[in-house]
Short mmCIF file of C-alpha atoms and ligand atoms in Angstrom, two decimals:
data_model
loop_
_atom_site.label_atom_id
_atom_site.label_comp_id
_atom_site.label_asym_id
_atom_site.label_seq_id
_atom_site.Cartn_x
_atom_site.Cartn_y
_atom_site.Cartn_z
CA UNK A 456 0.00 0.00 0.00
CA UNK A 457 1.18 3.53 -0.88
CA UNK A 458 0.79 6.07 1.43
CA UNK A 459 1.44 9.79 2.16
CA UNK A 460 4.43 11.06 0.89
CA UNK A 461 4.30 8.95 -1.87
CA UNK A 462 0.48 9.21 -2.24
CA UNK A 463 -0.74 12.56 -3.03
CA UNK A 464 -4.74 12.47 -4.11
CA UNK A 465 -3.85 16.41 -5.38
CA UNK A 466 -1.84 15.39 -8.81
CA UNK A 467 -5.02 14.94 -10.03
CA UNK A 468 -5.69 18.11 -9.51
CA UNK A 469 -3.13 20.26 -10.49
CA UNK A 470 -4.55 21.46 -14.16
CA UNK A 471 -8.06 22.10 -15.57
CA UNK A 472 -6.98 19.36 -18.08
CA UNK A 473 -6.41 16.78 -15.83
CA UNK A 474 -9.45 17.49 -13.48
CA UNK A 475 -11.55 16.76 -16.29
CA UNK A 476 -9.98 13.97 -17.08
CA UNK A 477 -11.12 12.53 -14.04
CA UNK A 478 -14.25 14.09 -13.37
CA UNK A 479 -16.82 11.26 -12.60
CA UNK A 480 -20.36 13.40 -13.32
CA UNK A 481 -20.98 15.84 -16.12
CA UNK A 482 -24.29 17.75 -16.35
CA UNK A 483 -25.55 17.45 -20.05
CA UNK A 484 -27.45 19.47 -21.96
CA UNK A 485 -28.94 16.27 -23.56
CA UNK A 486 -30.40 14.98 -19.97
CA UNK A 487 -31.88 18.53 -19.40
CA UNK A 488 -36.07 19.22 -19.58
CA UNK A 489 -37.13 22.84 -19.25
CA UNK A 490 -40.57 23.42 -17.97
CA UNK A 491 -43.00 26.06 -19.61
CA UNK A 492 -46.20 27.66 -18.13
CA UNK A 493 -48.82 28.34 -20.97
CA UNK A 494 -51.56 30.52 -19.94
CA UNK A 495 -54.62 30.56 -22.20
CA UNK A 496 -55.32 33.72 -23.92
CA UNK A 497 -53.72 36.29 -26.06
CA UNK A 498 -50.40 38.34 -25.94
CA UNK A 499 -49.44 36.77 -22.44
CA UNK A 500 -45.78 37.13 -21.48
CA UNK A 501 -46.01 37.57 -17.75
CA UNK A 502 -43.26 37.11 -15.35
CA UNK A 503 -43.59 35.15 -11.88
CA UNK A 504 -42.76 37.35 -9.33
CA UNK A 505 -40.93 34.34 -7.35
CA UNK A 506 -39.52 32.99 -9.87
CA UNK A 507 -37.33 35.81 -11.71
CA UNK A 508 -36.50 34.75 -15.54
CA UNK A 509 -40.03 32.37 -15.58
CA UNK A 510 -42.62 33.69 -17.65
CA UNK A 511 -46.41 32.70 -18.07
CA UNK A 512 -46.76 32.35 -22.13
CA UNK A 513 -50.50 32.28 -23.94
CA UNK A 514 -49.55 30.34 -27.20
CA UNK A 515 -49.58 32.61 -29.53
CA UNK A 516 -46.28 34.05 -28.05
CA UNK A 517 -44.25 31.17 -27.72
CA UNK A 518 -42.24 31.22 -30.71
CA UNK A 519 -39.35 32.82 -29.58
CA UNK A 520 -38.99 31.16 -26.60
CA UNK A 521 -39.26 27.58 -28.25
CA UNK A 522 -37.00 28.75 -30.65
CA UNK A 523 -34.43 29.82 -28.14
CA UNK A 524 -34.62 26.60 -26.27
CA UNK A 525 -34.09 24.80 -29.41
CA UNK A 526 -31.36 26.44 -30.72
CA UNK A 527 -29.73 26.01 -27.02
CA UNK A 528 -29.92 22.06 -27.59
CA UNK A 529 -32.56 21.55 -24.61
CA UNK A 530 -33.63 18.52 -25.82
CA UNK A 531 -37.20 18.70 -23.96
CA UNK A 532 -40.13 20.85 -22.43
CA UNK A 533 -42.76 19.88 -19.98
CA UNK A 534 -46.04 21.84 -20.16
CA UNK A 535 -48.09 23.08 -17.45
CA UNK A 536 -51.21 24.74 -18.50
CA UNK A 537 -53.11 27.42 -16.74
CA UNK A 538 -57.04 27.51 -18.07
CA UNK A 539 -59.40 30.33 -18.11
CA UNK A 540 -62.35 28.12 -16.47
CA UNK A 541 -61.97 26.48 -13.70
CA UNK A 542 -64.72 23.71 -12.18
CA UNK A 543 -65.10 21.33 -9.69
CA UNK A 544 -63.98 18.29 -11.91
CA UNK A 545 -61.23 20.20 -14.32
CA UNK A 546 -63.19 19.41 -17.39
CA UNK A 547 -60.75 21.68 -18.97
CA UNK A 548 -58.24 19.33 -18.66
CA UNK A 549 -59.80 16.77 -21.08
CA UNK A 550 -60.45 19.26 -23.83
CA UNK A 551 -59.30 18.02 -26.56
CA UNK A 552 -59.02 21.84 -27.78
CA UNK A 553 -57.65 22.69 -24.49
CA UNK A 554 -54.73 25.02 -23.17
CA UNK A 555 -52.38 21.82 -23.28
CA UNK A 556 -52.98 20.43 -26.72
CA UNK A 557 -52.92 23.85 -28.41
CA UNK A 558 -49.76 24.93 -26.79
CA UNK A 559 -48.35 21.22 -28.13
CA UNK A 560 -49.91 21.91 -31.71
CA UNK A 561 -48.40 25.35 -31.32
CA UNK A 562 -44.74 23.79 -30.12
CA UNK A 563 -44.85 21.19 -32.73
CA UNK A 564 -44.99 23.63 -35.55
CA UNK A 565 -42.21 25.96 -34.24
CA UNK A 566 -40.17 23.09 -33.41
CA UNK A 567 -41.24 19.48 -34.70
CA UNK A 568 -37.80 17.95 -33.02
CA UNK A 569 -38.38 19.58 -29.47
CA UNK A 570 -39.70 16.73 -27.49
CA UNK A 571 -42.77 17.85 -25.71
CA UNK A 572 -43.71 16.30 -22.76
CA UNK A 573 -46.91 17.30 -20.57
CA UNK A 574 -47.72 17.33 -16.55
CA UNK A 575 -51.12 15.47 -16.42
CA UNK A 576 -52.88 16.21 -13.40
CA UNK A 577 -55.70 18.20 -12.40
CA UNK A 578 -54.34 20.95 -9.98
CA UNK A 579 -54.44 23.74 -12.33
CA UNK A 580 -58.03 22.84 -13.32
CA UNK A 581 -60.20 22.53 -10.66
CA UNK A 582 -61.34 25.45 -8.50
CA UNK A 583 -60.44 23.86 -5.30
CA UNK A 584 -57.12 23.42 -6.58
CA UNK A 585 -57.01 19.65 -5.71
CA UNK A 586 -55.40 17.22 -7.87
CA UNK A 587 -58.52 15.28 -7.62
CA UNK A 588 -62.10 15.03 -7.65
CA UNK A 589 -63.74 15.95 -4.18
CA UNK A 590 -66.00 13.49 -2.73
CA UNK A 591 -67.07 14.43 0.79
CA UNK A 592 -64.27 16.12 1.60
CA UNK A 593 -61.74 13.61 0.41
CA UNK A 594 -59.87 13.66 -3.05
CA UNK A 595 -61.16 10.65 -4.24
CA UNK A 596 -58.47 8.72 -5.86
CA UNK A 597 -60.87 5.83 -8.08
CA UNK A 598 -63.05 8.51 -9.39
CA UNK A 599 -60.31 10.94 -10.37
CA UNK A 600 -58.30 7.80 -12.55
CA UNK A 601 -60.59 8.45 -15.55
CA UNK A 602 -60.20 11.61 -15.58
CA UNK A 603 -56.53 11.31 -15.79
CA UNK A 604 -56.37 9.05 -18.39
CA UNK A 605 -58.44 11.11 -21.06
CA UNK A 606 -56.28 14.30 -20.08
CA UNK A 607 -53.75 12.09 -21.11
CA UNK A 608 -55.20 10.54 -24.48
CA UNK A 609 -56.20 14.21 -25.01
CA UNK A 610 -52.11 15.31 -24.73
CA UNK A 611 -51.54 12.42 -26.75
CA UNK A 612 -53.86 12.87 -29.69
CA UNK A 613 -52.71 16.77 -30.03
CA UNK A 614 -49.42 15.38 -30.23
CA UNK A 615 -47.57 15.10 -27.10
CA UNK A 616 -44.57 12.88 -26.93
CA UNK A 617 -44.52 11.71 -23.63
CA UNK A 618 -46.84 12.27 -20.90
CA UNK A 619 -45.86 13.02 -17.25
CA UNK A 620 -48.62 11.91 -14.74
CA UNK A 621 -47.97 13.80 -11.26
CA UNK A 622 -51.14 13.88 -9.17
CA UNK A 623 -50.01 10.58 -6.87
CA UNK A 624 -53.23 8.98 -7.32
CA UNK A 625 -52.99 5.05 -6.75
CA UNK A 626 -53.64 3.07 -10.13
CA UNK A 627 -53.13 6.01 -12.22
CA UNK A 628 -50.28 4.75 -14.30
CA UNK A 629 -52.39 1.46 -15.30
CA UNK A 630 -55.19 3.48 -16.13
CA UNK A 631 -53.20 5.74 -18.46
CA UNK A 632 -51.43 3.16 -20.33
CA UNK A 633 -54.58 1.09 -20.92
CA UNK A 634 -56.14 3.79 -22.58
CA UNK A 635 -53.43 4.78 -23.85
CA UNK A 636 -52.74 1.43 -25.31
CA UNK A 637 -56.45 1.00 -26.21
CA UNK A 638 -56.83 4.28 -28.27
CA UNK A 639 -53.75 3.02 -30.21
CA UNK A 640 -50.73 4.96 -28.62
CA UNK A 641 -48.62 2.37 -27.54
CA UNK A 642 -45.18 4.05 -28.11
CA UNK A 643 -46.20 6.70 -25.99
CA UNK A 644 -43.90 6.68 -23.09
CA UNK A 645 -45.07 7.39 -19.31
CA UNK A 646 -42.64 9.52 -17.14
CA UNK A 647 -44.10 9.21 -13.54
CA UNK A 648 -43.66 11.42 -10.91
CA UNK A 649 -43.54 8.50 -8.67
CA UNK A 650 -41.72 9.51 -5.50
CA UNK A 651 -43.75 12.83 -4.72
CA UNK A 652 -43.03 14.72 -1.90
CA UNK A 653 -45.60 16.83 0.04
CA UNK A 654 -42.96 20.12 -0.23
CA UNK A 655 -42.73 23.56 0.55
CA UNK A 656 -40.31 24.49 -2.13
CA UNK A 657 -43.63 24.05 -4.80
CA UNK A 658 -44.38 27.67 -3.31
CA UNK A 659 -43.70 29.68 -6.16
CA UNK A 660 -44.73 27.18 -8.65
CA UNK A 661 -48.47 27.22 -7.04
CA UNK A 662 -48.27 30.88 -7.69
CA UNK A 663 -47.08 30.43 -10.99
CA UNK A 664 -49.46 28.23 -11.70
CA UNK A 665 -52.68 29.30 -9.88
CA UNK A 666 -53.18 25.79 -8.44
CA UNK A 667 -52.53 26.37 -4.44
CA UNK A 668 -55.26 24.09 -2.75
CA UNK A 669 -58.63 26.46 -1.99
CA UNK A 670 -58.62 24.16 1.22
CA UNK A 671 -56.53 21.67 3.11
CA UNK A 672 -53.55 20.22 1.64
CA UNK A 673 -51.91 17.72 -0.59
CA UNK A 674 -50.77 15.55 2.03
CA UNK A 675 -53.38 12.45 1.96
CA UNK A 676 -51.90 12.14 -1.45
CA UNK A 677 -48.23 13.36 -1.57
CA UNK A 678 -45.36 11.78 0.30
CA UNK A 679 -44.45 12.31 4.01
CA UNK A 680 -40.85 13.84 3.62
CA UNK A 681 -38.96 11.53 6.23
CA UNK A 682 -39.95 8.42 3.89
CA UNK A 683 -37.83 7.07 1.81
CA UNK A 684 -38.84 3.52 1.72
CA UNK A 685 -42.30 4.52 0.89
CA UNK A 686 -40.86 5.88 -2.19
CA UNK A 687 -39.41 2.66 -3.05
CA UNK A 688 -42.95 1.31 -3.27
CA UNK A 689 -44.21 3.78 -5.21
CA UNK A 690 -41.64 3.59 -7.63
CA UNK A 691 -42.25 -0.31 -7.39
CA UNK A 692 -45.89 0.25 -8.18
CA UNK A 693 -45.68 2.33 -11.00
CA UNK A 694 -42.75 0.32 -12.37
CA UNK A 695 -45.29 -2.45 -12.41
CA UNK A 696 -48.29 -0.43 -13.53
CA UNK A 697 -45.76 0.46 -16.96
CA UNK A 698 -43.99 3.20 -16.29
CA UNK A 699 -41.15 4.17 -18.53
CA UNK A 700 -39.54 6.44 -16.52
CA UNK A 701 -39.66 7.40 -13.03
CA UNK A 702 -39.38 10.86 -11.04
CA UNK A 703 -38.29 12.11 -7.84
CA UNK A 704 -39.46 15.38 -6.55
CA UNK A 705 -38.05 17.66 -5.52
CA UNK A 706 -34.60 16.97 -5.91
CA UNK A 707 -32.42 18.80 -3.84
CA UNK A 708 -33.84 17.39 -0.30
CA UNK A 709 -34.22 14.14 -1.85
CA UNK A 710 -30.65 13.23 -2.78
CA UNK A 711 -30.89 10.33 -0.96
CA UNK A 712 -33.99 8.98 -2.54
CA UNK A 713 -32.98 9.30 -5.45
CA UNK A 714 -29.68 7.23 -4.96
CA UNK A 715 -32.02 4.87 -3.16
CA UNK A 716 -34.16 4.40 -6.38
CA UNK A 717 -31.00 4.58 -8.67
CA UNK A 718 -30.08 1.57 -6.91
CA UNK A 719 -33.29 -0.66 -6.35
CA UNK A 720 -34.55 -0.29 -10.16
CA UNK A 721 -32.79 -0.22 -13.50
CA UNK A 722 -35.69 2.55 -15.35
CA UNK A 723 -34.43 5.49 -16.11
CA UNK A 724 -34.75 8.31 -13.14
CA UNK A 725 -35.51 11.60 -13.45
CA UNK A 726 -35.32 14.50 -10.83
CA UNK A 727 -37.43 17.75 -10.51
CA UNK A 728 -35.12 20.55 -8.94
CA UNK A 729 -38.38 22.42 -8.18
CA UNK A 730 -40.07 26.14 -8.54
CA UNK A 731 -38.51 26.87 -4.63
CA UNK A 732 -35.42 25.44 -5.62
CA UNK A 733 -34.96 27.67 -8.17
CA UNK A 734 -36.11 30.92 -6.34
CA UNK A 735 -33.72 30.38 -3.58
CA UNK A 736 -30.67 30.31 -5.62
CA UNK A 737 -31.59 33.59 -7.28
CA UNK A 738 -33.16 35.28 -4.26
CA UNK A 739 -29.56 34.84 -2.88
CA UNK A 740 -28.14 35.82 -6.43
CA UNK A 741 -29.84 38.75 -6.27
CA UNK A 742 -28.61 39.88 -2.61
CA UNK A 743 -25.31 39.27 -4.11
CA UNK A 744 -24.46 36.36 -1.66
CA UNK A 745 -24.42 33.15 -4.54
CA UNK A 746 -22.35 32.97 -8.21
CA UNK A 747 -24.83 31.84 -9.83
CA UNK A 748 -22.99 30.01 -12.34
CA UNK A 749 -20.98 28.04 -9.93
CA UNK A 750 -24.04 27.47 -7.48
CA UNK A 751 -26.01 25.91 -9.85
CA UNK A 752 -23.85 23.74 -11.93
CA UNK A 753 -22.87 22.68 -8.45
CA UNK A 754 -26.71 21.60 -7.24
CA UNK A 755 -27.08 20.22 -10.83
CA UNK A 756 -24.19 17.86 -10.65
CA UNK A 757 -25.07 16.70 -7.02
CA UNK A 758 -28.36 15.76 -8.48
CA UNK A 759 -26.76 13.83 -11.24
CA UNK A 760 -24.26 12.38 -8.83
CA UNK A 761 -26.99 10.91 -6.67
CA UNK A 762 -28.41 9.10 -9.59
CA UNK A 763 -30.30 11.26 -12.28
CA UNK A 764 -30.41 10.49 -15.88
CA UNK A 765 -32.86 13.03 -16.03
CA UNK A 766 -33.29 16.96 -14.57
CA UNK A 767 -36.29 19.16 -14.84
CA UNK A 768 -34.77 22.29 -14.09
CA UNK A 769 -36.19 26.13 -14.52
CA UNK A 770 -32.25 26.67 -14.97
CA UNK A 771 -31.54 24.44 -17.75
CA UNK A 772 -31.55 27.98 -20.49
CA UNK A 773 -29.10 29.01 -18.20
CA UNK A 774 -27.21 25.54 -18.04
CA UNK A 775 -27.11 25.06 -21.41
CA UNK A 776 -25.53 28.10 -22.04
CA UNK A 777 -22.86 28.35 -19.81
CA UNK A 778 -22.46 24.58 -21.09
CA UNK A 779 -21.73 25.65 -24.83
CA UNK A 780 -19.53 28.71 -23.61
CA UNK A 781 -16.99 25.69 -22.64
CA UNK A 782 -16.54 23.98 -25.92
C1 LIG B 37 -48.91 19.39 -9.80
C2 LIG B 37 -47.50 19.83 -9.85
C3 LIG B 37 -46.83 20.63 -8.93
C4 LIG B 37 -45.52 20.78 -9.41
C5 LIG B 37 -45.45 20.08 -10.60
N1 LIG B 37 -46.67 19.47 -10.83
C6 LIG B 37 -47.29 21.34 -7.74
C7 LIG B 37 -47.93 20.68 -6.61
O1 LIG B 37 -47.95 19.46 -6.45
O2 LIG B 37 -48.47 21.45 -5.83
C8 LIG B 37 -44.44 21.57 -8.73
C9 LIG B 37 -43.31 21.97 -9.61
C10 LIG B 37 -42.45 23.00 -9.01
O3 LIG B 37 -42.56 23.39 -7.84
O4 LIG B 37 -41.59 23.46 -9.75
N2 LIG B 37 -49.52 19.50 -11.04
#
């Protein structure tokens, strides 16, 4: 065995050349997934107030910004969609002429390569801001499934190319792929948000969004944040309801569940550094107190070291950026 003086871990250190050449985790612009907000309406470009850089865009103002996330190499978006009407079931949702599928018609034109990818879940729909239907007081999670899946075969008809279930109902996976399957789409993939966390840091999304919960909150449906093998068996369930991919969220308090699931299943994994994830890093950007650059290629690459393939991110414009500046 060698030992100090004759082992010195800082050789590898000593030039930017050789510190690549041993750096064990890149962040890619090819693993990266931006997520849009598309409001309907007209001549919407409306920033977040808590999320600086974030905009709310009605469709017919998109083009730049698909255009600029194309020509960045982002290989994919994922669509949120904020309706005009609101009810107690989100019958919006399953519009087949809806917010969702005319944003994807929209994106498709713009940019047929961008992969499009869409949140299906009823949140921004309903008026109680549940991602459910309410039946005495409870989100009921049998009679919300059908819902689900035609949101889903709606996404998927206006041409969607993967849909991204995340309201934590039990069963939902099997009941989007069977109708999925039935209406004919049986190369469209499933990215579940599997391991869903019951988190403050969706703050700013909610508000981004309009979808914070008129009453109660989301946690007889999301995940307690202490459990991690819970998350296992969620990930377990929807691995065996046909999931093609599966999501943690959010990322950054969830390292560890994320190296859990990295390690239990062989699917791809995906991570969601979320909307209060975001706003923290350039809340403290702002004071002056974080490099931005630095701090988030650093939370980026911890979430890729713990296990990602795949990260959401509402930095990846900025990522891929600095990213192409290098080469
Ligand atoms: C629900 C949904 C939420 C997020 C993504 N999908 C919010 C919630 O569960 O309240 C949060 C994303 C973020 O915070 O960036 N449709």
């Amino acid at each position: 065995m060698v030992s100090f003086p004759q082992l010195r871990l800082r050789r590898l250190r000593r030039s930017e050349a050789l510190r690549n050449l041993v750096r064990e985790t890149d962040v890619r612009t090819a693993n990266l997934i931006y997520p849009l907000f598309i409001e309907e309406g007209r001549h919407i470009r409306q920033e977040i107030d808590a999320m600086p850089g974030i905009y709310r865009f009605s469709p017919d103002v998109l083009a730049a910004e698909v255009e600029e996330i194309s020509r960045l190499g982002i290989p994919g978006v994922l669509l949120f969609g904020i309706p005009v009407r609101k009810d107690e079931r989100g019958s919006s949702a399953i519009d087949p002429e809806g917010i969702i599928p005319q944003a994807i018609k929209t994106i498709k034109n713009i940019a047929p390569k961008l992969l499009v990818i869409t949140d299906v879940c009823l949140c921004e729909y309903t008026s109680h801001g549940h991602c459910g239907i309410i039946c005495n007081d409870c989100v009921d999670n049998d009679q919300t499934l059908p819902l689900l899946a035609e949101m889903a075969l709606a996404h998927a008809a206006a041409g969607a190319d993967m849909v991204a279930p995340s309201d934590m109902m039990d069963g939902r996976i099997k009941a989007i792929r069977e109708a999925l399957d039935n209406k004919g789409f049986t190369e469209m993939p499933i990215m579940s948000y599997a391991a869903k966390y019951a988190s403050a840091f969706y703050g700013p999304f909610r508000e981004a969004a309009g979808s914070a919960p008129q009453f109660g909150d989301r946690r007889s449906y999301q995940m307690e944040s202490g459990n991690v093998r819970e998350a296992l068996r969620e990930v377990e369930q929807d691995i065996s309801e046909g999931a093609d991919i599966v999501m943690i969220k959010p990322a950054l308090a969830y390292l560890d569940v994320i190296r859990s699931v990295r390690d239990t299943f062989t699917h791809p994994v995906a991570a969601y550094n979320v909307s209060g994830e975001y706003s923290m890093v350039k809340a403290a950007v702002r004071q002056g107190w974080l490099d931005e650059r630095r701090a988030v290629m650093e939370i980026l690459t911890a979430i890729r070291r713990a296990g990602a393939d795949i990260i959401i991110s509402y930095h990846a414009k900025e990522v891929a950026g600095w990213l192409s500046e290098k080469e």
